Amino acid sequence: MQYNFNNEYPIYLQIVEIITSEITSGTLKPGEKLLSVREYAQKFRVNPNTVVKALSILEDDKLIYAERTNGKFVTNDEELIKNFKEKNIMKKLDDFLGEMNQLGYSKEEIIKMLKEK
Amino acid sequence: MQYNFNNEYPIYLQIVEIITSEITSGTLKPGEKLLSVREYAQKFRVNPNTVVKALSILEDDKLIYAERTNGKFVTNDEELIKNFKEKNIMKKLDDFLGEMNQLGYSKEEIIKMLKEK
Amino acid sequence: MQYNFNNEYPIYLQIVEIITSEITSGTLKPGEKLLSVREYAQKFRVNPNTVVKALSILEDDKLIYAERTNGKFVTNDEELIKNFKEKNIMKKLDDFLGEMNQLGYSKEEIIKMLKEK
Amino acid sequence: MQYNFNNEYPIYLQIVEIITSEITSGTLKPGEKLLSVREYAQKFRVNPNTVVKALSILEDDKLIYAERTNGKFVTNDEELIKNFKEKNIMKKLDDFLGEMNQLGYSKEEIIKMLKEK
DNA sequence: GTGGTCTAGACCACT
DNA sequence: GTGGTCTAGACCACG
C-alpha cells in the first residue's frame, strides 16, 4: 500500500490518525505490539523522528503504552478505545454538519444526498 | 459580526471559504462588486495583504474577476458558480464518507447516526 | 466589433496600439480625421480620460496632430508612418527572436515551425 | 551572472520565466532540488517573498512541488514539462503571428524578413 | 480611491 | 535550516 500524505497538513498528525483508526477499527487489537519506530518509518517512508512524535501523541492519549526496552503496545483498556472512537465520530459528525449548514444544507437534505450516493 | 479565525488553519484560506460561501449561497450575487481590499481588511481585522492573497485564489478559481483599478466583481458565469457549489459539496461528502469508512462505519450506520442527532 | 482588453496591461496602451496599427496599416489614411474622444470612449467602452491619454501619446509620436477646436487628424507625413511601421516591426521581430532564443530555438527552427503552421 | 530585471514588468513574473526556461530547457532536471527561497532571494537580489510568489506560481502550474520543510523540487512528470514547453512555444508563435497579421504582414513576408536578419 | 507590487522583518511548524 | 504565514508599510499605475 502507498501512503500519500497531504502536504498541507503535518505528517505526524496524519500518522496519528492512521494508527488511531487501526486501533479503533480493530485492525490493531488491544495488547497487540506495534511495529517499531524504524519499521513504521520504512513503511510510511518518513523520518523516524516523525514516527516518534506521532507515537508520543498516541501515548499521551493512552491509546498505546511503552514497555521500556520491549516496544509499544495497544492499550488493553477497551472501554477507552470505545470512548475514543465515539468521541472521534461525534466530532466528525458535528464538524461535517456545521460545514454543510454554513453552505445552506439542512440535515434532511444531507441525508437525502447521502442516500443517493 | 465577529470573525473568529481558527489558528490551526491559514487565515487567508478561511477568508477564501467565507467569500466562497457568500458567492455560492447567493449572498453575493453574480456581477456584484466586492468590498475593496482595504474594506475587507478592516472587516476581518487582518492585514490587506492577507486579503489580497485570498482574493487572488478566488480569481484563480474564476469565482471573481478584477477590473483594473475599478474593483473586484463576482463572476457572471452562474454555471460556474453552480458547478463550484456542487463540486464543493461532493468533495465534502466524499471526504466525510471516506473518513467514516476508514473508521469502520457503513453509509447506513452514518445515516442512522445523523437522524438520531 | 467587441474589444476585449487585456487586464494585465494598461488599457490606454492597448488603445495606442489599436490606433497605431489602423494608421500604419492604412485603415486610417494620412490627413483623415479621427473620431472624437467621446466617440472613441463609447466605441471602446472606456473612460474618456483613458482615450485622452492614448491620443496624447500618439500626438507625442507625431502620428496624429490636433487642430484646436476642430478635432484630431492623422499626420500627413507618410514617411513618418512608414518609418514608424518598420521600427515597430523590427522591434517585434527582435523581441520575438530574443524570447525564442532564450527557450533554445535557433532562427532556422523558428522558420521551420512557422512554415508548418 | 547579473540579473537585470525589467522595471515595466513584475519581478516575480520574470523569475517565473527564468526558472520555467531552466526547467523546460533541461538546465534543471526532473526531480532536481531547487535552490531554497533564501538562496534564490540572494541570487536575484530580491526579497524572499518575491521568490515565494514566483515559486507558488510554478507550483500551481505543477512544474515544481514542495516537500514540506525539505525544499522544492522539479516535477518528475516529463510529459508535463514537454507539454508545457510546446504550449509555451505555440502561444508565443500565435501571439507573434497575430500581432504581425494585425499590422498587415502575411506569414510569408514574416518568414522572408526573418531570413534577412 | 483602486488594486498591484515589493520590501523588511517576524514567528511558527516541521524534520 | 526549510517553507508557510502574516504584518506593517511603502510606492506606483491606473482611471
XYZ file of C-alpha atoms (C1' of nucleotides) in Angstrom:
498
model
C 0.000 0.000 0.000
C 1.049 3.514 -0.794
C 0.815 6.331 1.681
C 0.115 9.640 0.113
C 0.499 12.256 2.740
C -1.209 15.537 2.344
C 1.357 18.273 2.276
C -0.922 20.893 3.755
C -1.217 19.016 6.977
C 1.502 17.787 9.364
C 2.609 14.303 8.515
C 2.898 13.238 12.137
C -0.781 14.058 12.674
C -1.716 12.065 9.623
C 0.174 9.126 11.095
C -1.623 9.616 14.400
C -4.906 9.353 12.542
C -3.881 6.258 10.625
C -2.804 4.354 13.707
C -5.773 5.621 15.688
C -8.200 4.249 13.164
C -6.295 0.965 13.064
C -6.864 0.744 16.797
C -10.466 1.902 16.952
C -11.449 -0.218 13.968
C -9.801 -3.297 15.474
C -7.119 -3.789 12.870
C -4.755 -3.428 15.781
C -6.112 -5.430 18.731
C -5.864 -4.442 22.408
C -2.491 -5.520 23.789
C -1.022 -6.085 20.359
C 2.542 -4.995 19.792
C 3.062 -2.101 17.426
C 5.696 -2.013 14.740
C 8.982 -0.497 15.831
C 9.720 3.129 15.094
C 12.118 2.053 12.378
C 9.595 -0.232 10.794
C 6.933 2.453 10.756
C 9.469 4.894 9.340
C 10.170 2.488 6.492
C 6.518 1.662 5.955
C 5.471 5.299 5.791
C 8.711 6.434 4.137
C 9.181 9.212 6.636
C 11.833 10.307 9.067
C 11.919 8.196 12.268
C 11.547 11.367 14.318
C 8.206 11.917 12.682
C 7.062 8.490 13.861
C 8.364 9.176 17.367
C 6.330 12.343 17.505
C 3.191 10.578 16.340
C 3.576 7.724 18.811
C 4.165 10.095 21.711
C 0.806 11.679 20.994
C -0.872 8.291 20.986
C 0.846 7.584 24.263
C -0.459 10.851 25.707
C -3.912 9.736 24.650
C -3.280 6.420 26.460
C -4.165 4.584 23.279
C -0.759 2.915 23.405
C 1.771 2.348 26.134
C 5.501 1.695 26.078
C 7.284 -1.200 27.726
C 10.721 0.242 28.132
C 13.029 -1.830 26.015
C 10.354 -4.043 24.689
C 8.296 -1.973 22.322
C 4.988 -0.206 22.268
C 1.609 -1.846 22.696
C -2.014 -1.055 22.124
C -3.813 -0.312 25.373
C -5.844 -3.107 26.944
C -8.468 -0.634 28.064
C -11.231 -1.484 25.628
C -13.556 0.993 27.244
C -11.092 3.759 26.451
C -10.844 2.632 22.856
C -14.591 2.623 22.559
C -14.921 6.069 24.109
C -12.207 7.347 21.865
C -13.986 6.001 18.867
C -17.280 7.568 19.797
C -15.760 10.911 20.666
C -13.968 10.843 17.343
C -17.121 10.032 15.462
C -19.171 12.696 17.165
C -16.565 15.300 16.418
C -16.529 14.342 12.768
C -20.301 14.358 12.569
C -20.532 17.767 14.171
C -17.804 19.256 12.032
C -19.459 17.903 8.948
C -22.919 19.130 9.852
C -21.520 22.523 10.743
C -19.789 22.930 7.411
C -22.818 21.785 5.476
C -25.120 24.117 7.380
C -22.829 27.005 6.551
C -23.339 26.099 2.921
C -27.062 26.147 3.406
C -27.919 22.471 3.673
C -30.251 21.073 6.277
C -29.756 17.719 7.924
C -32.572 16.280 5.850
C -31.016 17.382 2.590
C -27.693 15.923 3.641
C -29.272 12.572 4.436
C -31.023 12.651 1.083
C -27.762 13.299 -0.753
C -26.029 10.558 1.178
C -28.698 8.060 0.257
C -28.377 8.917 -3.408
C -24.669 8.213 -3.471
C -20.398 40.361 13.366
C -17.276 38.904 14.835
C -14.837 36.822 12.878
C -13.064 34.249 14.931
C -10.366 32.755 12.833
C -9.134 29.325 13.625
C -5.458 29.459 14.418
C -4.635 25.988 13.121
C -5.536 26.984 9.647
C -4.284 29.840 7.464
C -6.437 32.929 7.744
C -6.336 33.581 4.031
C -7.873 30.165 3.354
C -10.583 30.859 5.894
C -11.333 34.088 4.073
C -11.448 32.186 0.805
C -14.042 29.888 2.303
C -16.130 32.697 3.744
C -16.324 34.567 0.464
C -16.833 31.362 -1.484
C -19.858 30.501 0.614
C -21.181 34.019 0.176
C -20.975 33.539 -3.563
C -22.311 30.011 -3.779
C -25.099 30.750 -1.334
C -26.122 33.864 -3.245
C -25.326 36.397 -0.539
C -23.014 37.864 -3.136
C -24.787 37.951 -6.484
C -23.172 37.365 -9.889
C -21.642 40.591 -11.185
C -21.832 42.254 -7.795
C -18.909 44.341 -6.699
C -16.916 43.013 -3.802
C -15.710 45.165 -0.963
C -12.338 46.719 -1.635
C -9.222 45.034 -0.343
C -8.935 47.679 2.345
C -12.542 47.294 3.407
C -12.222 43.547 3.759
C -9.027 44.078 5.724
C -10.917 46.269 8.171
C -13.906 43.975 8.338
C -11.819 40.897 9.043
C -9.239 42.828 11.048
C -6.366 41.411 9.069
C -3.598 42.856 7.001
C -4.611 43.929 3.476
C -2.039 41.559 2.014
C -3.826 38.658 3.623
C -6.980 39.714 1.817
C -5.035 40.096 -1.424
C -3.836 36.528 -1.112
C -7.335 35.219 -0.511
C -8.819 37.176 -3.386
C -6.110 36.050 -5.754
C -7.112 32.458 -5.084
C -10.730 33.259 -5.827
C -9.564 34.935 -9.004
C -7.590 31.843 -9.993
C -10.771 29.884 -9.444
C -12.579 32.394 -11.722
C -15.138 32.982 -8.994
C -14.261 36.660 -9.114
C -12.564 38.872 -11.636
C -10.716 42.144 -11.309
C -11.450 45.275 -13.243
C -8.165 47.083 -13.125
C -8.343 49.979 -10.682
C -12.065 49.608 -10.530
C -12.599 46.846 -8.060
C -13.290 43.145 -7.976
C -16.522 41.526 -9.054
C -18.298 38.231 -8.675
C -18.189 36.242 -11.892
C -21.274 36.403 -14.106
C -20.848 32.774 -15.002
C -23.689 31.286 -12.980
C -22.970 27.878 -14.364
C -19.501 28.052 -12.895
C -20.862 29.088 -9.531
C -23.293 26.206 -9.567
C -20.591 23.733 -10.551
C -18.371 25.110 -7.878
C -21.048 24.668 -5.286
C -21.752 21.093 -6.295
C -18.093 20.188 -6.548
C -17.599 21.642 -3.115
C -20.458 19.658 -1.639
C -19.431 16.422 -3.284
C -15.893 16.798 -2.040
C -17.109 17.314 1.491
C -19.444 14.342 1.246
C -16.737 12.100 -0.150
C -14.153 13.199 2.379
C -16.612 12.593 5.148
C -17.687 9.182 3.904
C -14.070 8.197 3.336
C -13.079 9.108 6.869
C -16.062 7.330 8.325
C -15.467 4.204 6.292
C -11.874 4.164 7.448
C -13.273 4.113 10.975
C -15.465 1.181 10.054
C -18.845 2.807 9.547
C -21.091 1.982 6.625
C -23.223 4.566 4.878
C -26.323 3.174 6.526
C -24.873 3.488 10.015
C -23.856 7.056 9.282
C -27.349 7.977 8.121
C -28.759 6.376 11.232
C -26.463 8.396 13.476
C -27.319 11.578 11.629
C -31.013 11.003 12.103
C -30.547 10.481 15.808
C -28.816 13.803 16.276
C -16.815 44.557 -33.026
C -16.011 43.682 -29.479
C -12.907 44.955 -27.744
C -11.549 42.630 -25.164
C -8.909 44.452 -23.287
C -6.268 42.541 -21.509
C -6.418 43.336 -17.834
C -2.739 42.782 -17.219
C -1.774 45.604 -19.477
C -2.805 49.267 -19.355
C -5.864 49.904 -21.470
C -4.591 53.200 -22.797
C -1.554 51.448 -24.254
C -3.782 48.868 -25.861
C -5.722 51.712 -27.463
C -2.488 53.295 -28.640
C -1.632 50.026 -30.339
C -5.014 49.672 -31.966
C -4.983 53.155 -33.446
C -1.337 52.857 -34.400
C -1.991 49.774 -36.430
C -5.006 51.398 -38.027
C -2.683 54.164 -39.164
C 0.259 52.047 -40.247
C -1.959 49.544 -41.998
C -3.799 52.294 -43.869
C -7.211 51.778 -42.310
C -6.844 55.378 -41.212
C -5.438 57.420 -44.097
C -2.991 60.338 -43.778
C -4.887 63.537 -43.049
C -8.050 61.706 -42.098
C -9.985 62.970 -39.112
C -10.076 60.739 -36.067
C -13.179 60.014 -34.075
C -13.784 62.370 -31.178
C -12.675 61.444 -27.712
C -16.282 60.790 -26.760
C -16.850 58.586 -29.753
C -13.761 56.539 -29.057
C -14.793 56.261 -25.428
C -18.154 54.844 -26.481
C -16.646 52.584 -29.090
C -14.097 51.119 -26.684
C -16.404 51.372 -23.682
C -13.771 53.073 -21.593
C -13.473 56.274 -19.637
C -12.868 59.338 -21.860
C -9.755 60.137 -19.830
C -8.297 56.864 -20.994
C -8.807 57.877 -24.617
C -7.270 61.286 -23.948
C -4.202 59.627 -22.520
C -3.872 57.322 -25.503
C -4.278 60.120 -28.026
C -1.737 62.286 -26.257
C 0.825 59.536 -26.730
C 0.015 59.305 -30.414
C 0.400 63.056 -30.601
C 3.793 62.852 -28.900
C 4.748 60.330 -31.541
C 3.544 62.816 -34.209
C 1.321 60.118 -35.662
C -1.630 62.439 -35.141
C -1.983 66.189 -34.675
C -4.678 68.319 -33.130
C -6.411 71.227 -34.780
C -7.561 73.161 -31.789
C -11.294 73.176 -31.808
C -11.606 71.051 -34.835
C -10.520 67.595 -33.877
C -7.517 65.350 -34.288
C -6.073 64.159 -37.582
C -3.715 61.537 -38.863
C -0.364 63.021 -39.812
C 0.266 63.741 -43.481
C 3.882 62.697 -43.136
C 3.771 59.385 -44.933
C 7.487 58.926 -44.469
C 6.985 59.050 -40.700
C 4.220 56.489 -40.877
C 6.403 54.205 -42.906
C 9.336 54.582 -40.529
C 7.065 54.001 -37.612
C 5.752 50.868 -39.171
C 9.222 49.490 -39.843
C 10.547 50.389 -36.436
C 7.534 48.709 -34.920
C 8.040 45.579 -36.967
C 11.725 45.343 -36.195
C 11.099 45.673 -32.502
C 8.537 42.890 -32.608
C 10.842 40.665 -34.625
C 13.727 41.228 -32.248
C 11.638 40.682 -29.153
C 10.260 37.506 -30.601
C 13.648 36.160 -31.667
C 15.105 37.032 -28.287
C 12.414 35.156 -26.412
C 12.675 32.150 -28.647
C 16.450 32.047 -28.354
C 16.140 32.091 -24.607
C 13.989 28.990 -24.944
C 16.681 27.358 -27.029
C 15.347 27.783 -30.554
C 17.511 28.915 -33.442
C 16.242 31.146 -36.203
C 16.146 28.191 -38.567
C 13.981 26.139 -36.223
C 11.622 29.065 -35.782
C 11.245 29.475 -39.539
C 10.586 25.768 -39.858
C 7.870 25.903 -37.187
C 6.294 28.932 -38.809
C 6.126 27.168 -42.160
C 4.420 24.188 -40.594
C 1.670 26.290 -39.119
C 25.890 36.499 -13.600
C 23.897 39.668 -13.289
C 20.139 39.746 -13.307
C 18.728 42.865 -14.787
C 15.059 42.906 -14.166
C 12.859 44.867 -16.445
C 11.049 47.500 -14.484
C 7.951 47.538 -16.657
C 7.116 44.028 -15.681
C 6.664 42.389 -12.275
C 9.869 40.875 -10.987
C 8.122 37.780 -9.727
C 6.870 37.024 -13.234
C 10.347 37.483 -14.611
C 11.586 34.984 -12.064
C 8.810 32.604 -13.088
C 10.025 32.845 -16.663
C 13.670 32.343 -15.769
C 13.014 29.203 -13.767
C 10.485 27.934 -16.291
C 13.080 28.139 -19.043
C 15.602 26.408 -16.825
C 13.138 23.565 -16.419
C 11.919 23.300 -19.989
C 15.432 23.633 -21.373
C 16.737 20.935 -19.042
C 19.114 23.112 -17.054
C 17.038 21.989 -14.100
C 16.386 18.265 -14.401
C 13.175 16.473 -13.348
C 13.283 15.674 -9.650
C 16.175 18.037 -9.029
C 16.066 20.146 -5.912
C 15.680 23.854 -6.439
C 17.635 26.425 -4.537
C 15.993 27.441 -1.284
C 13.808 30.508 -1.169
C 16.547 32.350 0.673
C 19.197 31.323 -1.825
C 17.129 32.491 -4.764
C 16.486 35.729 -2.939
C 20.211 36.301 -2.616
C 20.966 35.226 -6.167
C 18.332 37.514 -7.660
C 18.876 40.194 -5.028
C 15.189 40.428 -4.249
C 13.061 39.966 -1.174
C 12.378 36.330 -0.220
C 8.647 36.965 -0.505
C 9.077 37.869 -4.136
C 10.659 34.477 -4.677
C 7.874 32.817 -2.711
C 5.332 34.402 -5.021
C 7.160 33.232 -8.125
C 7.589 29.690 -6.830
C 3.955 29.461 -5.817
C 3.000 30.138 -9.421
C 5.311 27.395 -10.614
C 3.734 25.120 -8.014
C 0.261 25.982 -9.291
C 1.498 25.051 -12.739
C 2.745 21.744 -11.274
C 6.182 22.436 -12.692
C 7.581 22.149 -9.176
C 6.352 20.619 -5.965
C 7.171 21.298 -2.348
C 8.289 18.743 0.174
C 7.299 20.357 3.412
C 10.348 21.651 5.248
C 12.567 19.799 2.839
C 12.725 22.025 -0.166
C 11.175 22.396 -3.572
C 11.742 20.053 -6.458
C 11.247 19.996 -10.198
C 8.326 17.783 -11.165
C 9.147 14.278 -12.306
C 6.384 14.423 -14.874
C 8.490 14.791 -18.004
C 5.391 14.675 -20.153
C 4.102 17.754 -18.371
C 7.372 19.571 -18.900
C 7.299 18.722 -22.575
C 3.701 19.838 -22.934
C 4.490 22.999 -21.089
C 7.348 23.750 -23.387
C 5.297 23.175 -26.511
C 2.318 25.101 -25.225
C 4.625 27.937 -24.370
C 6.175 27.968 -27.811
C 2.846 27.743 -29.605
C 1.474 30.601 -27.591
C 4.427 32.770 -28.463
C 4.183 31.842 -32.146
C 0.469 32.568 -32.249
C 0.777 35.844 -30.385
C 3.519 36.908 -32.715
C 1.672 35.919 -35.881
C -1.471 37.601 -34.605
C 0.305 40.869 -33.962
C 2.039 40.784 -37.296
C -1.154 39.995 -39.166
C -2.831 42.913 -37.470
C -0.068 45.059 -38.918
C -0.737 43.660 -42.347
C 2.020 41.098 -42.748
C 1.426 37.625 -44.118
C 3.263 34.576 -42.839
C 5.380 34.504 -45.974
C 6.500 38.073 -45.536
C 7.393 37.389 -41.929
C 9.493 34.389 -42.891
C 11.228 36.465 -45.542
C 12.061 39.169 -43.022
C 13.333 36.612 -40.548
C 15.661 35.113 -43.137
C 17.097 38.519 -43.942
C 18.017 39.187 -40.345
C -9.576 55.608 -4.424
C -8.416 51.155 -6.554
C -5.521 47.110 -6.969
C -0.502 45.549 -7.849
C 3.968 45.034 -6.333
C 7.754 44.889 -3.318
C 10.418 45.180 0.960
C 11.735 44.187 5.626
C 11.119 41.566 9.207
C 8.915 38.446 12.261
C 7.121 33.994 14.090
C 5.930 29.208 13.522
C 5.705 24.141 12.409
C 8.197 20.600 10.725
C 12.193 17.370 10.071
C 17.566 25.070 8.043
C 13.263 24.703 5.359
C 8.992 26.641 3.692
C 4.479 28.961 5.273
C 2.185 32.731 7.035
C 1.335 37.280 8.462
C 2.160 42.164 9.421
C 3.353 46.913 8.519
C 4.259 49.981 5.418
C 5.629 51.903 1.132
C 5.346 53.295 -3.793
C 3.192 53.117 -8.248
C -0.027 52.937 -12.337
C -4.466 53.491 -13.477
C -8.990 55.763 -14.342
